[in-house]
Coordinates of N, CA, C and O and ligand atoms in Angstrom, one line a residue:
X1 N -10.5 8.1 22.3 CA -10.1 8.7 21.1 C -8.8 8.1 20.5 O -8.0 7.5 21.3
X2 N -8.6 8.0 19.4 CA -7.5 7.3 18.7 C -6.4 8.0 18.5 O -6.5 9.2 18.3
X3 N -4.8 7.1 18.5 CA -4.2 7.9 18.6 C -3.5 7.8 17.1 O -2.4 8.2 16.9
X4 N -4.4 7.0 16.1 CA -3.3 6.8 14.7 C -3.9 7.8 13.9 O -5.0 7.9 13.6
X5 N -2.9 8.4 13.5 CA -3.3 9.2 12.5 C -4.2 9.0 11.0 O -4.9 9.7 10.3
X6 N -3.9 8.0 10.9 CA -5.0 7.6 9.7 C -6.8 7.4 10.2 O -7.8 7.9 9.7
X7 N -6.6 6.4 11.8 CA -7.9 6.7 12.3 C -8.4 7.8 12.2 O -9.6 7.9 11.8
X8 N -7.6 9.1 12.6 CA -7.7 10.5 12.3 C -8.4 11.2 11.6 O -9.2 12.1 11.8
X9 N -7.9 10.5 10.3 CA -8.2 10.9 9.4 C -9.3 10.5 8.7 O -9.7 11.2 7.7
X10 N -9.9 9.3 9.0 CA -11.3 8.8 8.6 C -11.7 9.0 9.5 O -12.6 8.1 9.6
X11 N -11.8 9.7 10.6 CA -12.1 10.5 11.4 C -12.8 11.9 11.4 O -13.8 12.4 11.9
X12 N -11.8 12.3 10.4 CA -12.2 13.8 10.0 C -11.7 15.0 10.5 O -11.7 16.2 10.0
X13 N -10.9 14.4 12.1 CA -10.1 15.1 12.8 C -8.7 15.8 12.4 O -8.1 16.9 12.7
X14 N -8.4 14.8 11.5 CA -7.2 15.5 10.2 C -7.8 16.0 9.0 O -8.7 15.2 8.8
X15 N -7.8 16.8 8.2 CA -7.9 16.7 7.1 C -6.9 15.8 6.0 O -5.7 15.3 6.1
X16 N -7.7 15.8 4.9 CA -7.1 15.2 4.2 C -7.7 15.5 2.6 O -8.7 16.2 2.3
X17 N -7.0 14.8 1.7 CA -7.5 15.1 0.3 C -8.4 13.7 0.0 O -7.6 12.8 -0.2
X18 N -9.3 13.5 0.0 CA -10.0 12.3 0.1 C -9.8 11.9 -1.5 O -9.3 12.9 -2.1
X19 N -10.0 10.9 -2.2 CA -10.4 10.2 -3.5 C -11.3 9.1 -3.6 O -11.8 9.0 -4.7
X20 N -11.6 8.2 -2.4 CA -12.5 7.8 -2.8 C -13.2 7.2 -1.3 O -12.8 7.7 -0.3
X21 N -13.9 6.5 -1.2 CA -14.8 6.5 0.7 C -15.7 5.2 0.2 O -16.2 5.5 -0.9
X22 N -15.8 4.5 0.4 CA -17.1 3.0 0.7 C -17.3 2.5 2.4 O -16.8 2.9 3.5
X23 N -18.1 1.6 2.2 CA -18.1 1.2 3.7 C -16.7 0.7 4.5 O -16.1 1.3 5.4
X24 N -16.5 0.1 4.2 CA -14.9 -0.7 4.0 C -13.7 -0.1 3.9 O -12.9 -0.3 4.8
X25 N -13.6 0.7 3.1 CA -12.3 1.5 2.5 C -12.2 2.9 2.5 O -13.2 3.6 3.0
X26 N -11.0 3.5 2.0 CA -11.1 4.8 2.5 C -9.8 5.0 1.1 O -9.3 4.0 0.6
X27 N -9.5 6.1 0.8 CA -8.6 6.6 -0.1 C -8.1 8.0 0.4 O -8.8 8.8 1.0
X28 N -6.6 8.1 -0.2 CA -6.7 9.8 0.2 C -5.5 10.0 -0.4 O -4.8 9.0 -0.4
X29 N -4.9 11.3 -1.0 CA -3.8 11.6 -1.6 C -2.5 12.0 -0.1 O -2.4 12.8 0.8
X30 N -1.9 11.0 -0.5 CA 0.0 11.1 0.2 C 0.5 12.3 0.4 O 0.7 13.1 -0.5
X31 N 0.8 12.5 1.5 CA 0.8 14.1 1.7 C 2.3 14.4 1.2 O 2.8 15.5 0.7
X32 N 3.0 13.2 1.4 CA 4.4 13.6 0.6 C 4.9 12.5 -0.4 O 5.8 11.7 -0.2
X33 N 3.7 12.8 -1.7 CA 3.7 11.7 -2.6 C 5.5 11.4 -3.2 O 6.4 12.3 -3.3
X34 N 5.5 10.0 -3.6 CA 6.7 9.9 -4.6 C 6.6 10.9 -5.9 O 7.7 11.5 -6.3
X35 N 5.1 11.3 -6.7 CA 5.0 11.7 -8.0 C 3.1 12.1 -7.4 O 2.4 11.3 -6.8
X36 N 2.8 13.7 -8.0 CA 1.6 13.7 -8.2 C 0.5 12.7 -8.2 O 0.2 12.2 -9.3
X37 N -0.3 12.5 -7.1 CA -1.3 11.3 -7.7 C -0.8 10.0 -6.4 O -1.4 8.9 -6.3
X38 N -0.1 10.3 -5.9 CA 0.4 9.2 -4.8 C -0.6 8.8 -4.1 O -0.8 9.5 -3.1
X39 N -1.6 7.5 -4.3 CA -2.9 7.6 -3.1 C -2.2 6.3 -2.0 O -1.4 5.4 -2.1
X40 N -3.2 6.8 -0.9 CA -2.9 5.3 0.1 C -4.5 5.1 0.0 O -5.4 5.9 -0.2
X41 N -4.4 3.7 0.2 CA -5.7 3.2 0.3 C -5.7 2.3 1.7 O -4.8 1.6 2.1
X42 N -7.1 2.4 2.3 CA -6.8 2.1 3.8 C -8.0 1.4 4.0 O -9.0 1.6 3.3
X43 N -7.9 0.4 5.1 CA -9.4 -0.1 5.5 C -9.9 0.8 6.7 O -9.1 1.4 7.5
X44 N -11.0 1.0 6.9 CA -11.7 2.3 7.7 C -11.4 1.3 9.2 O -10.9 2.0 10.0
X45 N -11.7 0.0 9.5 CA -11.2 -0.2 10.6 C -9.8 -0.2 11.3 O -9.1 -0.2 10.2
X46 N -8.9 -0.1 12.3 CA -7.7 0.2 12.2 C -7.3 -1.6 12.9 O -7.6 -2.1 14.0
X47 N -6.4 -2.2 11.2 CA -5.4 -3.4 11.3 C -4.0 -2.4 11.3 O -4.0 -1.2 10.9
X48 N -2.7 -3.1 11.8 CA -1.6 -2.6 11.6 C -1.1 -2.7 10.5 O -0.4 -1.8 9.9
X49 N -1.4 -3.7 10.1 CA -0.7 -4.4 9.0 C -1.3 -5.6 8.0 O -2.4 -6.0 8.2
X50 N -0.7 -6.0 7.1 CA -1.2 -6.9 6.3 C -1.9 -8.2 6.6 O -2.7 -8.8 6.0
X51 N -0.9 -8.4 8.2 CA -0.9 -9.9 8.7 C -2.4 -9.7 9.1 O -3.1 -10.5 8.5
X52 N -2.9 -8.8 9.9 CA -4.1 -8.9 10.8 C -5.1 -8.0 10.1 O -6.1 -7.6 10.7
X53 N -4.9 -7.7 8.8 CA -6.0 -7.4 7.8 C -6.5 -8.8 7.3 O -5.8 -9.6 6.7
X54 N -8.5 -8.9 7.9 CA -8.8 -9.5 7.0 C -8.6 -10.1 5.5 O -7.9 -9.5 4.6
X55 N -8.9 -10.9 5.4 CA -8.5 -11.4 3.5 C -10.0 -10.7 3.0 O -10.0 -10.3 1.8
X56 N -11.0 -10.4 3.5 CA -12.1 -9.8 2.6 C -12.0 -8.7 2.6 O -12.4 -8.2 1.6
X57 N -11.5 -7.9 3.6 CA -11.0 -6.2 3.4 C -9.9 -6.3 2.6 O -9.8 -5.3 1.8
X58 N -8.8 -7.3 2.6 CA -7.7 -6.5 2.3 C -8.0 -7.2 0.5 O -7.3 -6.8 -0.5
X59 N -9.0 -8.0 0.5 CA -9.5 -8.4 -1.0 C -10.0 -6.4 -1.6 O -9.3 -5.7 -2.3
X60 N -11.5 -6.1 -0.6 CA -11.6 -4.6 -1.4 C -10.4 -3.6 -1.2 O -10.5 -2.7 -2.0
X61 N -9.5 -3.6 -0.4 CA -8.8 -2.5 -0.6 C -7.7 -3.0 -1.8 O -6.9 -2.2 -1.8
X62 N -7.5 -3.8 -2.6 CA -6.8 -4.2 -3.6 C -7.9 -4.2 -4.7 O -7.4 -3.8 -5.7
X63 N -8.9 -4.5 -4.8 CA -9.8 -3.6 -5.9 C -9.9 -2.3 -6.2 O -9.7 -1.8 -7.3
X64 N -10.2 -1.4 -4.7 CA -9.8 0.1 -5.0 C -8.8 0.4 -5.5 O -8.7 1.2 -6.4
X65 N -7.6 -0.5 -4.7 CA -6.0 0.2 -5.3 C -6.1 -0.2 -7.2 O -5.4 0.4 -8.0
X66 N -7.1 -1.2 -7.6 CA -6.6 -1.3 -8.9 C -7.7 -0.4 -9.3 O -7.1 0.1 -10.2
X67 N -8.4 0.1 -9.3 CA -9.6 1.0 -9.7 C -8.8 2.5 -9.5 O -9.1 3.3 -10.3
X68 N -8.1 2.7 -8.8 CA -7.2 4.0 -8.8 C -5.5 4.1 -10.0 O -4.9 4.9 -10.7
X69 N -5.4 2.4 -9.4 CA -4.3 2.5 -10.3 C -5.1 3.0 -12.2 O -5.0 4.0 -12.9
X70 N -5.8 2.0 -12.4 CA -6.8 2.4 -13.7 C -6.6 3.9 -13.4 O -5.5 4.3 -13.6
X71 N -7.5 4.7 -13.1 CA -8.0 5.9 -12.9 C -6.9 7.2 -13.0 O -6.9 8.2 -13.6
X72 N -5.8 6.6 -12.3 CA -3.8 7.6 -12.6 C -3.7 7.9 -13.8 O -3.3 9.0 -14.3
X73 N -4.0 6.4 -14.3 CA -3.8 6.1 -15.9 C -4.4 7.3 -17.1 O -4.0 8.1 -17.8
X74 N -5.7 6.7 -16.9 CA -6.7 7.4 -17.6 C -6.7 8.7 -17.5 O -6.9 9.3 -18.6
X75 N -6.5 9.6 -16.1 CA -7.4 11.0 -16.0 C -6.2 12.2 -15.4 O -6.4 13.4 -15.3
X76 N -4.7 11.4 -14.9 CA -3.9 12.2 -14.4 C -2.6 11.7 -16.0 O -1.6 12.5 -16.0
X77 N -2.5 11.2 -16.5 CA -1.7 11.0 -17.4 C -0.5 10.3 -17.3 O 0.5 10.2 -18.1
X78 N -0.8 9.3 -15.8 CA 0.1 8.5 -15.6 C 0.3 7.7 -16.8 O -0.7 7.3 -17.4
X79 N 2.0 7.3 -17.4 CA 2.3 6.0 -17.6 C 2.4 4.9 -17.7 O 2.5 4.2 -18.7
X80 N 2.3 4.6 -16.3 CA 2.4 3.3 -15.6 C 2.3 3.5 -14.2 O 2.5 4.7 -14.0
X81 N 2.1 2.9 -13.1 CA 2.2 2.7 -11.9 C 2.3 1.7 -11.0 O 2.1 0.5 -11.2
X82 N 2.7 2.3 -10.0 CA 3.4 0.6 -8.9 C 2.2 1.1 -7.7 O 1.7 2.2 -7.3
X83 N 2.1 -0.7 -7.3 CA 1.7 -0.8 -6.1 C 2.6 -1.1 -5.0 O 3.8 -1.4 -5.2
X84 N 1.9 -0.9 -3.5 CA 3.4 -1.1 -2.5 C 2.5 -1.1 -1.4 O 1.6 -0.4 -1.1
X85 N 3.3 -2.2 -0.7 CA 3.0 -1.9 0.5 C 4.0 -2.1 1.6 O 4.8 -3.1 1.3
X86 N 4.3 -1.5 3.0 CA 5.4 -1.5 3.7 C 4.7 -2.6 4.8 O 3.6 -2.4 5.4
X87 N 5.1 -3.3 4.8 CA 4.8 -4.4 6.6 C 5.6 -4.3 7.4 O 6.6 -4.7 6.8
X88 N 5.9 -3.8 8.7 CA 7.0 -4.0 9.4 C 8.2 -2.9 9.4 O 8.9 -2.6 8.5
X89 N 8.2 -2.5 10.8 CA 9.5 -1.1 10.6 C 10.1 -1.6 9.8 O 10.0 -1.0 8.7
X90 N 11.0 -2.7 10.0 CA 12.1 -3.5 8.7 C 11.7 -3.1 7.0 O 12.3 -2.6 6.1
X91 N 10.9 -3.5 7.2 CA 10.4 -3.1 5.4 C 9.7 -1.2 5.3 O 8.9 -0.9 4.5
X92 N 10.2 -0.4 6.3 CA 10.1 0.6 6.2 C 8.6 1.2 6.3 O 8.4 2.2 5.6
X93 N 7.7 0.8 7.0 CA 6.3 1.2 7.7 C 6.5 1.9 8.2 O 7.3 1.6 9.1
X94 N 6.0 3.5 8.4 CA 6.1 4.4 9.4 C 4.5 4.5 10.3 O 4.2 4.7 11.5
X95 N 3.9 4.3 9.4 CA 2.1 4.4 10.0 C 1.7 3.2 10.1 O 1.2 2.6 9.1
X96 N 1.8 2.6 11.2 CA 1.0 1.4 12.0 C -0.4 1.3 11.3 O -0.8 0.1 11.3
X97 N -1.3 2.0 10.8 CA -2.2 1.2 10.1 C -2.7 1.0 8.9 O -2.9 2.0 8.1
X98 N -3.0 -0.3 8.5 CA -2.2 -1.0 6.9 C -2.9 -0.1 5.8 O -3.9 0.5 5.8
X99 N -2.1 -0.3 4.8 CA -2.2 0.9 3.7 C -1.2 0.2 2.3 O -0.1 -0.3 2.3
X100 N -2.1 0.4 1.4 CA -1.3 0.4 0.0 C -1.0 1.1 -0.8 O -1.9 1.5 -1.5
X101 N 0.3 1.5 -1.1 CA 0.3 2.8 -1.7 C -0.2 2.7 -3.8 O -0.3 1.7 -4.6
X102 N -0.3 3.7 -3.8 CA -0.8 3.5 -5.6 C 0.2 4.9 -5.8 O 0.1 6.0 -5.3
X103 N 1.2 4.5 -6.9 CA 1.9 5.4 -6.7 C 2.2 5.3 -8.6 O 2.6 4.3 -9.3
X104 N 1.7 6.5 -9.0 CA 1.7 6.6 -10.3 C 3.1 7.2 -11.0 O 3.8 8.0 -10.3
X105 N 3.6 6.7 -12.8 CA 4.8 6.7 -12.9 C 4.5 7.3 -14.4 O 3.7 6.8 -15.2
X106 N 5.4 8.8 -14.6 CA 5.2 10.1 -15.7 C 6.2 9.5 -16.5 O 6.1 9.7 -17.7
X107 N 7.3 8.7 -16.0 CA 8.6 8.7 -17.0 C 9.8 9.5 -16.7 O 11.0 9.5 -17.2
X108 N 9.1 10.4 -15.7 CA 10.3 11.5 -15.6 C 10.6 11.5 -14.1 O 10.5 12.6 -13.6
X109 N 11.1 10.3 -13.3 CA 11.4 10.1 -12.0 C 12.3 9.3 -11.9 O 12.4 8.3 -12.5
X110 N 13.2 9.6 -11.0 CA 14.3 8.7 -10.5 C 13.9 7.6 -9.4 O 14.7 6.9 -8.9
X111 N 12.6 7.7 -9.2 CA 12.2 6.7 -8.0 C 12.0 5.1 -8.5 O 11.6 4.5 -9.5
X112 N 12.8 4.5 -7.1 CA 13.4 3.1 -8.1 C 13.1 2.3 -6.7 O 13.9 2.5 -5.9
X113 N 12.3 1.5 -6.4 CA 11.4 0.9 -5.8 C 12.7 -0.5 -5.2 O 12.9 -0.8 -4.0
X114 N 13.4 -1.3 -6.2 CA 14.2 -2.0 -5.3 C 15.3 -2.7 -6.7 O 15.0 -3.2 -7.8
X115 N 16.7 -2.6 -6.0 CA 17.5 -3.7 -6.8 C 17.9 -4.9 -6.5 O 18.4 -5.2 -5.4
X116 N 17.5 -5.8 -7.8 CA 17.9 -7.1 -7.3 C 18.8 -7.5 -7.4 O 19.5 -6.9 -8.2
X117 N 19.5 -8.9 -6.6 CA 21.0 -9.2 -6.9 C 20.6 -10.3 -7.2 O 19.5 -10.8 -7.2
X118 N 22.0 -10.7 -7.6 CA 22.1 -12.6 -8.1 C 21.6 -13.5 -6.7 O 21.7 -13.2 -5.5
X119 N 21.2 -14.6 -7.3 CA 21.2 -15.3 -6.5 C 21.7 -16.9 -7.1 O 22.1 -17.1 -8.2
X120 N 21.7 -17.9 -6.0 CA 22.0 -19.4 -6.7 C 20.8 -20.2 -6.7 O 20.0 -20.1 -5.8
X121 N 20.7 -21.1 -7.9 CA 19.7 -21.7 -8.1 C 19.3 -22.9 -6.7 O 18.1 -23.1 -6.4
X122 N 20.4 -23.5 -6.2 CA 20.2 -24.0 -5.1 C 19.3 -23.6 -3.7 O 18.5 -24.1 -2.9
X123 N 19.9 -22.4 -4.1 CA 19.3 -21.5 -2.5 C 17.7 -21.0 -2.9 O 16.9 -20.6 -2.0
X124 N 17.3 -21.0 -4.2 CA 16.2 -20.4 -4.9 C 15.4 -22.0 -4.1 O 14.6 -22.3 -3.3
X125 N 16.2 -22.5 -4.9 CA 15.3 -24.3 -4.6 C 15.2 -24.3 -3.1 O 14.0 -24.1 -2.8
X126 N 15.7 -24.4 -2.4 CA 15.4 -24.3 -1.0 C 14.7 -23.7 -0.2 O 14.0 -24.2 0.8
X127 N 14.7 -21.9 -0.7 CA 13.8 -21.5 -0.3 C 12.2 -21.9 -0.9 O 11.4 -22.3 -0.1
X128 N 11.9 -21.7 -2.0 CA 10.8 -22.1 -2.7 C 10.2 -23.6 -2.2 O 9.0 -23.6 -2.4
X129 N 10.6 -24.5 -1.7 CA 10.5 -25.7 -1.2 C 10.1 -25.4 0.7 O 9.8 -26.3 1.5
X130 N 10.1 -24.4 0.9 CA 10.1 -24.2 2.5 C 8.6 -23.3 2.6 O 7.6 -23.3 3.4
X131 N 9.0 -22.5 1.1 CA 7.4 -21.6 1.2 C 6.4 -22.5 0.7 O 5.3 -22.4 1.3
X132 N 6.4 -23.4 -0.2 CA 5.7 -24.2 -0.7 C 5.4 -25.2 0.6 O 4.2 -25.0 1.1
X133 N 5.9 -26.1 1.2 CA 5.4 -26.4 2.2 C 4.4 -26.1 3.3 O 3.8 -26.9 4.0
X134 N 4.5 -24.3 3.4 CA 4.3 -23.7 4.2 C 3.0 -23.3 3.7 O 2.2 -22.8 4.4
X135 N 2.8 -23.6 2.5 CA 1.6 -22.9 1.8 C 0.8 -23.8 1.4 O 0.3 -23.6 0.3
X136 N 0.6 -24.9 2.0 CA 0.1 -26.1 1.2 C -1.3 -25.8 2.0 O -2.3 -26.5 1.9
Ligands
LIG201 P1 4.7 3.9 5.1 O1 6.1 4.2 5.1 O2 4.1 3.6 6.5 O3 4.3 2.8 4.2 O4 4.0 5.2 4.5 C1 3.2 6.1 5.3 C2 2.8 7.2 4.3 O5 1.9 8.0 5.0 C3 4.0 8.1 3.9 O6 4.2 8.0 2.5 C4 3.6 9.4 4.4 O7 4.0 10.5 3.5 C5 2.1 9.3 4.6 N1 1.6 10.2 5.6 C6 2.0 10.2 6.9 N2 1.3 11.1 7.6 C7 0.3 11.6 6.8 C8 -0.7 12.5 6.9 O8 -1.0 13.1 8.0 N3 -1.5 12.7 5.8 C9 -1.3 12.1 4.6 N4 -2.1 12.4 3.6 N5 -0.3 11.2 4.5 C10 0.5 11.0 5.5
LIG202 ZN1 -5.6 3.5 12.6

């Protein structure tokens, strides 16, 4: 028996508010959304994370998330919406298995996803030149 709660939950062992279900994927409303309409979208097998999600799962679960983002838009009266995802306690992951949030935006929220600071054009070049290599 599994001990992750999302397994759980495509499980059926949790409830949940489902939105949307395929072979592949799974959807379900944030039990403690940022704003009405907060979905995670999940692959039904259990990856931790981004790193060890497939690229063809984690291709459909980024279709879903834009088919939901669309759908905020249209049918709940979102404005706009952000996508997100946490990798790594560091970047603030609390549920070990990988998930993108679709988190829809009314206008009338103080929720502020991240600020940027200055940076130097040198250090821009350096880094960009280390990922570019790395990505060839
Ligand atoms: P993370 O910080 O790992 O990216 O986000 C995990 C998300 O899962 C949080 O936004 C949290 O509210 C949500 N969550 C945690 N436990 C449950 C649960 O049992 N049911 C639902 N629907 N959401 C959960
Ligand atoms: Zn899991």
């Amino acid at each position: 028996m599994s001990t992750c709660i999302f397994c759980k939950i495509i499980e059926g062992e949790i409830p949940c508010s489902k939105v949307y279900e395929d072979v592949d994927v799974f959807a379900f409303l944030d039990i403690k959304p940022v704003n009405p309409g907060h979905v995670l979208v999940i692959p039904k097998k259990h990856y931790e994370s981004i790193h060890d999600t497939p690229n063809d799962i984690f291709a459909k679960m980024s279709v879903v998330a834009k088919k939901i983002a669309t759908s905020v838009q249209d049918n709940l009266g979102a404005k706009g919406v952000n996508i997100g995802m946490n990798n790594g306690k560091t970047a603030g992951q609390v549920v070990f298995h990988a998930h993108i949030h679709v988190m829809p935006r009314y206008g009338k929220d103080s929720f502020q996803l991240w600020i940027g600071e200055e940076s130097k054009t040198d250090e821009r070049t350096k880094i960009a030149k280390a990922l570019q290599k790395a990505l060839k």
